[in-house]
Amino acid sequence: MPRAKIVSVAGVVPPKVVTNYDLEKMIETSNDWIVERTGIHQRHIAEKGVTTSDLCYEAAEKCLAQAKVDAKDVDLIIVATITPDMLLPATACLVQKRLGCNKAWGFDMSIACCGFIYALQVGGEFIKSGAHKNVLVIGLDVMSSIIDFTDRQTCIIFGDGGGAVLLQPNDEKDNEDVGLIDFIFEVDGNGGDSLCLPAGGSKMPATQETVEQKQHYVKQDGKVVFKYATRKMPELCVQILERNGLTGDDVDVFIPHQANLRIITSAAERMKMPMEKVIVNIGEFGNTTAGTLPLAMHSALKEGRLKKGDLVLFASIGAGFSAGALLMRWGY
Ligand code: COA
């Protein structure tokens, strides 16, 4: 069976930039504190009325144009997001309609920061099985729609944006190792309360009280999430490398979820991986949840840091708790 490979990547962010200095005017914080504790300098924030499906559409259209693939040839669209335009219909359906992917089916995947990495593997399985030839995997969030901009614990971290990739079967006979190689994914529901959005679901449907109590915004126990992330990210990375007979030295590019620069550097240190191999763009974009990995790939390609044949290690950690590491041989 051929491996699934990424043949195109497109990243998008809304144009408006909110710097740490802008946040200083809104909450009690400082640029120095945010930079020192998170590595974030700015984030992009969508204008009112700009939806997740708008940005998904933009990313997907660019992605297909780069790959020279007609929308009508797309078989499946998976949108990883926790900020769908609406709870139903799925954002994948809105994107399918706008792109004109007449024969595609699709669905949304809601697992926060691990959304993209999980969606990539699921999309890859449909390619590997032979069921599909063109799978669009989109990871994107408009986090500003669920963030309380008076809560300094959360509003400094998150940003809006993401991207799309196109998966196809690797039919290159002389490059059979190109594509998705292996994955380790796990969830731990014990971490559920540490990063959640309490209201708006069946547990706490929207009422005047839930709105007044700001229950429709992300709540986070930053320290608990930080501890889990700094432990789990290197653990899964080492595990996936070991079971493939590899070490950090074999990895050409490490693309981690961009939640906090300190989480990224501590994972790299534990794997004894020099930072030159690590893609970091959190300073520019903040944490875009399901959007960070496609945005990071986009940055890496733009900087010429991802090349055909590179062994790429992805890792993500997030709400749930959820975690994942994925290995891939880059194909273009
Ligand atoms: N500006 C200034 N001071 C702030 C602040 C802000 N935005 N947020 C918190 N503080 C203050 C706190 O009140 C506290 O003050 P105190 O010592 O007087 O009580 C102090 O800074 C330290 O706060 P703490 O919460 O311990 O900071 P921290 O070093 O844990 O950093 C996070 C906070 C949120 C940046 C960090 O915990 C983190 O990144 N966690 C992981 C988040 C994450 O990855 N989430 C997404 C997962 S996908």
PDB file of C-alpha atoms and ligand atoms in Angstrom, residues 28-29 33 37-38 113 152-153 156-157 195 220 222-223 225-226 257 259-260 262-263 287 317-318, ligand 1:
ATOM      1  CA  GLU A  28      -2.872  44.183  33.527  1.00  0.00           C
ATOM      2  CA  THR A  29       0.127  42.641  31.781  1.00  0.00           C
ATOM      3  CA  TRP A  33       6.080  39.207  30.997  1.00  0.00           C
ATOM      4  CA  ARG A  37       6.752  33.398  29.959  1.00  0.00           C
ATOM      5  CA  THR A  38       5.461  32.363  26.497  1.00  0.00           C
ATOM      6  CA  CYS A 113      -4.598  21.415  19.743  1.00  0.00           C
ATOM      7  CA  ARG A 152      -4.979  37.585  31.251  1.00  0.00           C
ATOM      8  CA  GLN A 153      -4.370  33.867  31.842  1.00  0.00           C
ATOM      9  CA  ILE A 156      -2.267  36.538  25.910  1.00  0.00           C
ATOM     10  CA  ILE A 157      -1.689  33.045  24.504  1.00  0.00           C
ATOM     11  CA  LEU A 195      -8.542  23.310  29.834  1.00  0.00           C
ATOM     12  CA  GLN A 220      -7.393  27.169  31.748  1.00  0.00           C
ATOM     13  CA  GLY A 222      -2.044  27.083  32.954  1.00  0.00           C
ATOM     14  CA  LYS A 223       0.328  25.413  35.398  1.00  0.00           C
ATOM     15  CA  VAL A 225      -1.425  22.146  31.364  1.00  0.00           C
ATOM     16  CA  PHE A 226       2.191  23.291  31.296  1.00  0.00           C
ATOM     17  CA  HIS A 257       2.539  22.523  18.496  1.00  0.00           C
ATOM     18  CA  ALA A 259       1.612  26.651  22.800  1.00  0.00           C
ATOM     19  CA  ASN A 260       4.508  28.113  24.737  1.00  0.00           C
ATOM     20  CA  ARG A 262       9.231  27.105  27.061  1.00  0.00           C
ATOM     21  CA  ILE A 263       7.321  23.864  26.317  1.00  0.00           C
ATOM     22  CA  ASN A 287      -1.253  29.561  19.840  1.00  0.00           C
ATOM     23  CA  ILE A 317      -0.394  18.451  23.229  1.00  0.00           C
ATOM     24  CA  GLY A 318      -3.670  19.978  24.283  1.00  0.00           C
TER      25      GLY A 318
HETATM   26  N1  COA B   1       0.592  39.148  32.693  1.00  0.00           N
HETATM   27  C1  COA B   1       1.254  39.431  33.827  1.00  0.00           C
HETATM   28  N2  COA B   1       1.240  38.634  34.896  1.00  0.00           N
HETATM   29  C2  COA B   1       0.530  37.499  34.809  1.00  0.00           C
HETATM   30  C3  COA B   1      -0.184  37.142  33.661  1.00  0.00           C
HETATM   31  C4  COA B   1      -0.136  38.017  32.562  1.00  0.00           C
HETATM   32  N3  COA B   1      -0.778  37.762  31.416  1.00  0.00           N
HETATM   33  N4  COA B   1      -0.779  35.969  33.870  1.00  0.00           N
HETATM   34  C5  COA B   1      -0.459  35.589  35.112  1.00  0.00           C
HETATM   35  N5  COA B   1       0.320  36.523  35.687  1.00  0.00           N
HETATM   36  C6  COA B   1       0.917  36.524  37.017  1.00  0.00           C
HETATM   37  C7  COA B   1       0.146  35.614  37.969  1.00  0.00           C
HETATM   38  O1  COA B   1      -0.906  36.303  38.581  1.00  0.00           O
HETATM   39  C8  COA B   1       1.220  35.221  38.952  1.00  0.00           C
HETATM   40  O2  COA B   1       1.408  36.245  39.883  1.00  0.00           O
HETATM   41  P1  COA B   1       1.697  35.889  41.417  1.00  0.00           P
HETATM   42  O3  COA B   1       2.989  35.130  41.394  1.00  0.00           O
HETATM   43  O4  COA B   1       1.772  37.207  42.037  1.00  0.00           O
HETATM   44  O5  COA B   1       0.545  35.045  41.863  1.00  0.00           O
HETATM   45  C9  COA B   1       2.478  35.147  38.097  1.00  0.00           C
HETATM   46  O6  COA B   1       2.224  35.967  36.952  1.00  0.00           O
HETATM   47  C10 COA B   1       2.823  33.767  37.641  1.00  0.00           C
HETATM   48  O7  COA B   1       1.638  33.189  37.093  1.00  0.00           O
HETATM   49  P2  COA B   1       1.579  31.733  36.581  1.00  0.00           P
HETATM   50  O8  COA B   1       0.190  31.378  36.192  1.00  0.00           O
HETATM   51  O9  COA B   1       2.303  30.865  37.552  1.00  0.00           O
HETATM   52  O10 COA B   1       2.482  31.895  35.273  1.00  0.00           O
HETATM   53  P3  COA B   1       3.107  30.786  34.416  1.00  0.00           P
HETATM   54  O11 COA B   1       4.549  30.930  34.393  1.00  0.00           O
HETATM   55  O12 COA B   1       2.532  29.416  34.722  1.00  0.00           O
HETATM   56  O13 COA B   1       2.609  31.186  32.953  1.00  0.00           O
HETATM   57  C11 COA B   1       1.051  30.471  31.319  1.00  0.00           C
HETATM   58  C12 COA B   1       1.244  31.151  32.652  1.00  0.00           C
HETATM   59  C13 COA B   1      -0.417  30.387  31.014  1.00  0.00           C
HETATM   60  C14 COA B   1       1.776  31.268  30.245  1.00  0.00           C
HETATM   61  C15 COA B   1       1.681  29.052  31.411  1.00  0.00           C
HETATM   62  O14 COA B   1       1.189  28.406  32.548  1.00  0.00           O
HETATM   63  C16 COA B   1       1.425  28.206  30.221  1.00  0.00           C
HETATM   64  O15 COA B   1       1.866  28.504  29.135  1.00  0.00           O
HETATM   65  N6  COA B   1       0.710  27.075  30.389  1.00  0.00           N
HETATM   66  C17 COA B   1       0.449  26.192  29.321  1.00  0.00           C
HETATM   67  C18 COA B   1      -0.599  26.776  28.473  1.00  0.00           C
HETATM   68  C19 COA B   1      -0.841  26.008  27.241  1.00  0.00           C
HETATM   69  O16 COA B   1       0.048  25.450  26.685  1.00  0.00           O
HETATM   70  N7  COA B   1      -2.089  26.026  26.829  1.00  0.00           N
HETATM   71  C20 COA B   1      -2.540  25.518  25.616  1.00  0.00           C
HETATM   72  C21 COA B   1      -2.363  24.083  25.567  1.00  0.00           C
HETATM   73  S1  COA B   1      -2.639  23.634  23.953  1.00  0.00           S
END
